[in-house]
Amino acid sequence: MRVLIVEDDPELAGLLRDGLREHRIDPTLARGFAEGREQALVGDYDVLILDVRLPGGSGYDLCADLRRQNVGVPVLML
């Protein structure tokens, strides 16, 4: 399973990454809106985990933008 975590808080991103790795899932990390958008558009992810408050925009805006780009991957908002 491929997971993209878009989270600007390094501590929380690390906790999420470590928790997923315990289940043999190696997620990709992005630190903000622009990096998350770029990764989501070029990657082949099974799920996106988005922080609501991101540098450069909100997780809600990122989700809406990705939907307009026909990225239909399930999203979990934090």
XYZ file of N, CA and C in Angstrom:
234
model
N 0.855 -1.180 0.000
C 0.000 0.000 0.000
C 0.894 1.234 0.000
N 0.544 2.194 -0.834
C 1.301 3.449 -0.927
C 0.503 4.568 -0.276
N 1.144 5.248 0.685
C 0.489 6.298 1.462
C 1.315 7.575 1.358
N 0.627 8.690 1.127
C 1.264 10.003 1.160
C 0.771 10.736 2.395
N 1.703 11.163 3.238
C 1.388 11.966 4.417
C 1.798 13.397 4.116
N 0.839 14.328 4.183
C 1.134 15.748 3.998
C 0.932 16.414 5.358
N 2.043 16.657 6.038
C 2.022 17.151 7.420
C 3.259 18.013 7.648
N 3.064 19.233 8.133
C 4.195 20.137 8.346
C 4.851 19.993 9.717
N 4.201 19.351 10.652
C 4.767 19.146 11.989
C 5.665 17.902 11.943
N 6.980 18.078 12.065
C 7.892 16.937 11.950
C 7.627 15.835 12.977
N 7.235 16.228 14.188
C 6.978 15.223 15.228
C 5.770 14.361 14.869
N 4.677 14.989 14.472
C 3.483 14.229 14.097
C 3.728 13.408 12.836
N 4.417 13.991 11.859
C 4.740 13.249 10.633
C 5.557 12.004 10.968
N 6.508 12.150 11.893
C 7.323 11.011 12.306
C 6.516 9.935 13.009
N 5.594 10.354 13.868
C 4.734 9.381 14.557
C 3.866 8.613 13.564
N 3.285 9.332 12.607
C 2.462 8.679 11.585
C 3.301 7.711 10.753
N 4.475 8.179 10.325
C 5.375 7.339 9.529
C 5.754 6.074 10.293
N 6.153 6.233 11.550
C 6.577 5.085 12.349
C 5.426 4.109 12.581
N 4.236 4.636 12.843
C 3.073 3.775 13.040
C 2.741 2.968 11.799
N 2.832 3.603 10.644
C 2.562 2.882 9.395
C 3.648 1.852 9.108
N 4.882 2.198 9.406
C 5.980 1.251 9.177
C 5.841 -0.003 10.031
N 5.248 0.132 11.214
C 4.998 -1.048 12.051
C 4.086 -2.043 11.344
N 3.301 -1.546 10.392
C 2.390 -2.397 9.621
C 2.923 -2.648 8.216
N 4.235 -2.470 8.061
C 4.940 -2.724 6.798
C 4.457 -1.834 5.660
N 4.112 -0.608 6.007
C 3.742 0.404 5.020
C 4.808 1.492 5.097
N 5.436 1.804 3.969
C 6.490 2.820 3.943
C 5.945 4.070 3.260
N 5.460 5.044 4.038
C 4.813 6.215 3.446
C 5.813 7.231 2.892
N 5.303 8.065 2.008
C 6.034 9.221 1.506
C 5.589 10.422 2.324
N 6.536 11.292 2.698
C 6.216 12.485 3.478
C 6.342 13.729 2.610
N 5.394 14.643 2.766
C 5.453 15.971 2.152
C 5.198 16.979 3.262
N 5.877 18.126 3.221
C 5.846 19.081 4.334
C 4.858 20.230 4.179
N 4.248 20.396 3.020
C 3.330 21.518 2.846
C 2.434 21.328 1.640
N 1.608 22.336 1.377
C 0.615 22.292 0.310
C 1.254 21.992 -1.044
N 2.239 22.801 -1.444
C 2.834 22.664 -2.778
C 3.525 21.313 -2.952
N 4.299 20.912 -1.961
C 4.993 19.625 -2.042
C 3.993 18.473 -2.049
N 2.952 18.573 -1.228
C 1.922 17.539 -1.200
C 1.184 17.430 -2.518
N 0.856 18.581 -3.102
C 0.161 18.592 -4.402
C 1.019 17.923 -5.465
N 2.284 18.314 -5.521
C 3.199 17.744 -6.511
C 3.312 16.228 -6.353
N 3.525 15.772 -5.122
C 3.654 14.332 -4.868
C 2.369 13.581 -5.226
N 1.224 14.147 -4.865
C -0.054 13.478 -5.130
C -0.325 13.368 -6.627
N 0.104 14.362 -7.389
C -0.140 14.346 -8.834
C 0.777 13.386 -9.577
N 1.987 13.176 -9.086
C 2.924 12.305 -9.802
C 2.996 10.896 -9.216
N 2.584 10.729 -7.967
C 2.665 9.425 -7.320
C 1.418 8.594 -7.563
N 1.549 7.312 -7.300
C 0.430 6.379 -7.437
C 0.079 5.885 -6.031
N -0.686 6.705 -5.302
C -0.971 6.426 -3.894
C -2.326 5.754 -3.720
N -2.414 4.948 -2.671
C -3.672 4.293 -2.320
C -4.496 5.136 -1.365
N -3.832 6.004 -0.600
C -4.522 6.888 0.343
C -3.633 8.098 0.627
N -4.286 9.239 0.877
C -3.593 10.465 1.267
C -4.003 10.816 2.686
N -3.042 11.189 3.517
C -3.311 11.680 4.864
C -2.918 13.147 4.860
N -3.910 14.036 5.003
C -3.677 15.468 4.885
C -3.928 16.181 6.205
N -2.996 17.043 6.581
C -3.190 17.948 7.709
C -4.153 19.047 7.259
N -5.020 19.495 8.134
C -5.962 20.566 7.785
C -5.223 21.883 7.571
N -4.263 22.195 8.439
C -3.510 23.457 8.336
C -2.115 23.173 7.810
N -1.852 23.675 6.606
C -0.560 23.456 5.961
C 0.057 24.779 5.542
N 1.372 24.840 5.469
C 1.994 26.019 4.866
C 1.585 26.107 3.395
N 1.092 27.253 2.986
C 0.720 27.448 1.587
C -0.737 27.191 1.275
N -1.516 26.718 2.237
C -2.936 26.454 1.998
C -3.444 25.412 2.973
N -4.729 25.142 2.904
C -5.309 24.165 3.825
C -5.384 22.780 3.179
N -5.488 21.780 4.018
C -5.695 20.426 3.528
C -6.995 20.300 2.757
N -8.012 21.071 3.165
C -9.285 21.067 2.434
C -9.087 21.596 1.020
N -8.329 22.694 0.905
C -8.054 23.263 -0.416
C -7.232 22.300 -1.266
N -6.281 21.629 -0.640
C -5.472 20.657 -1.371
C -6.343 19.522 -1.883
N -7.223 19.017 -1.051
C -8.126 17.942 -1.460
C -9.008 18.397 -2.622
N -9.579 19.592 -2.522
C -10.433 20.119 -3.594
C -9.640 20.279 -4.883
N -8.416 20.786 -4.775
C -7.566 20.955 -5.949
C -7.267 19.611 -6.605
N -6.954 18.610 -5.810
C -6.666 17.288 -6.358
C -7.896 16.675 -7.015
N -9.069 16.899 -6.435
C -10.298 16.388 -7.049
C -10.541 17.042 -8.409
N -10.248 18.335 -8.515
C -10.377 19.022 -9.812
C -9.397 18.457 -10.841
N -8.292 17.903 -10.354
C -7.291 17.294 -11.236
C -7.582 15.799 -11.458
N -8.764 15.356 -11.052
C -9.209 13.967 -11.207
C -8.386 12.965 -10.398
N -7.855 13.398 -9.269
C -7.190 12.487 -8.337
C -8.276 12.018 -7.367
N -8.692 10.771 -7.513
C -9.808 10.248 -6.732
C -9.404 9.362 -5.570
N -8.165 9.466 -5.143
C -7.637 8.648 -4.046
C -8.373 8.990 -2.746
N -8.681 8.000 -1.907
C -9.287 8.300 -0.603
C -8.388 9.217 0.225
N -9.024 10.096 1.006
C -8.306 11.086 1.808
C -8.746 10.982 3.260
N -7.768 11.007 4.153
C -8.009 11.096 5.592
C -7.491 12.453 6.034
N -8.367 13.270 6.624
C -7.986 14.610 7.080
C -7.642 14.565 8.564
N -6.543 15.230 8.932
C -6.139 15.328 10.340
C -6.307 16.748 10.819
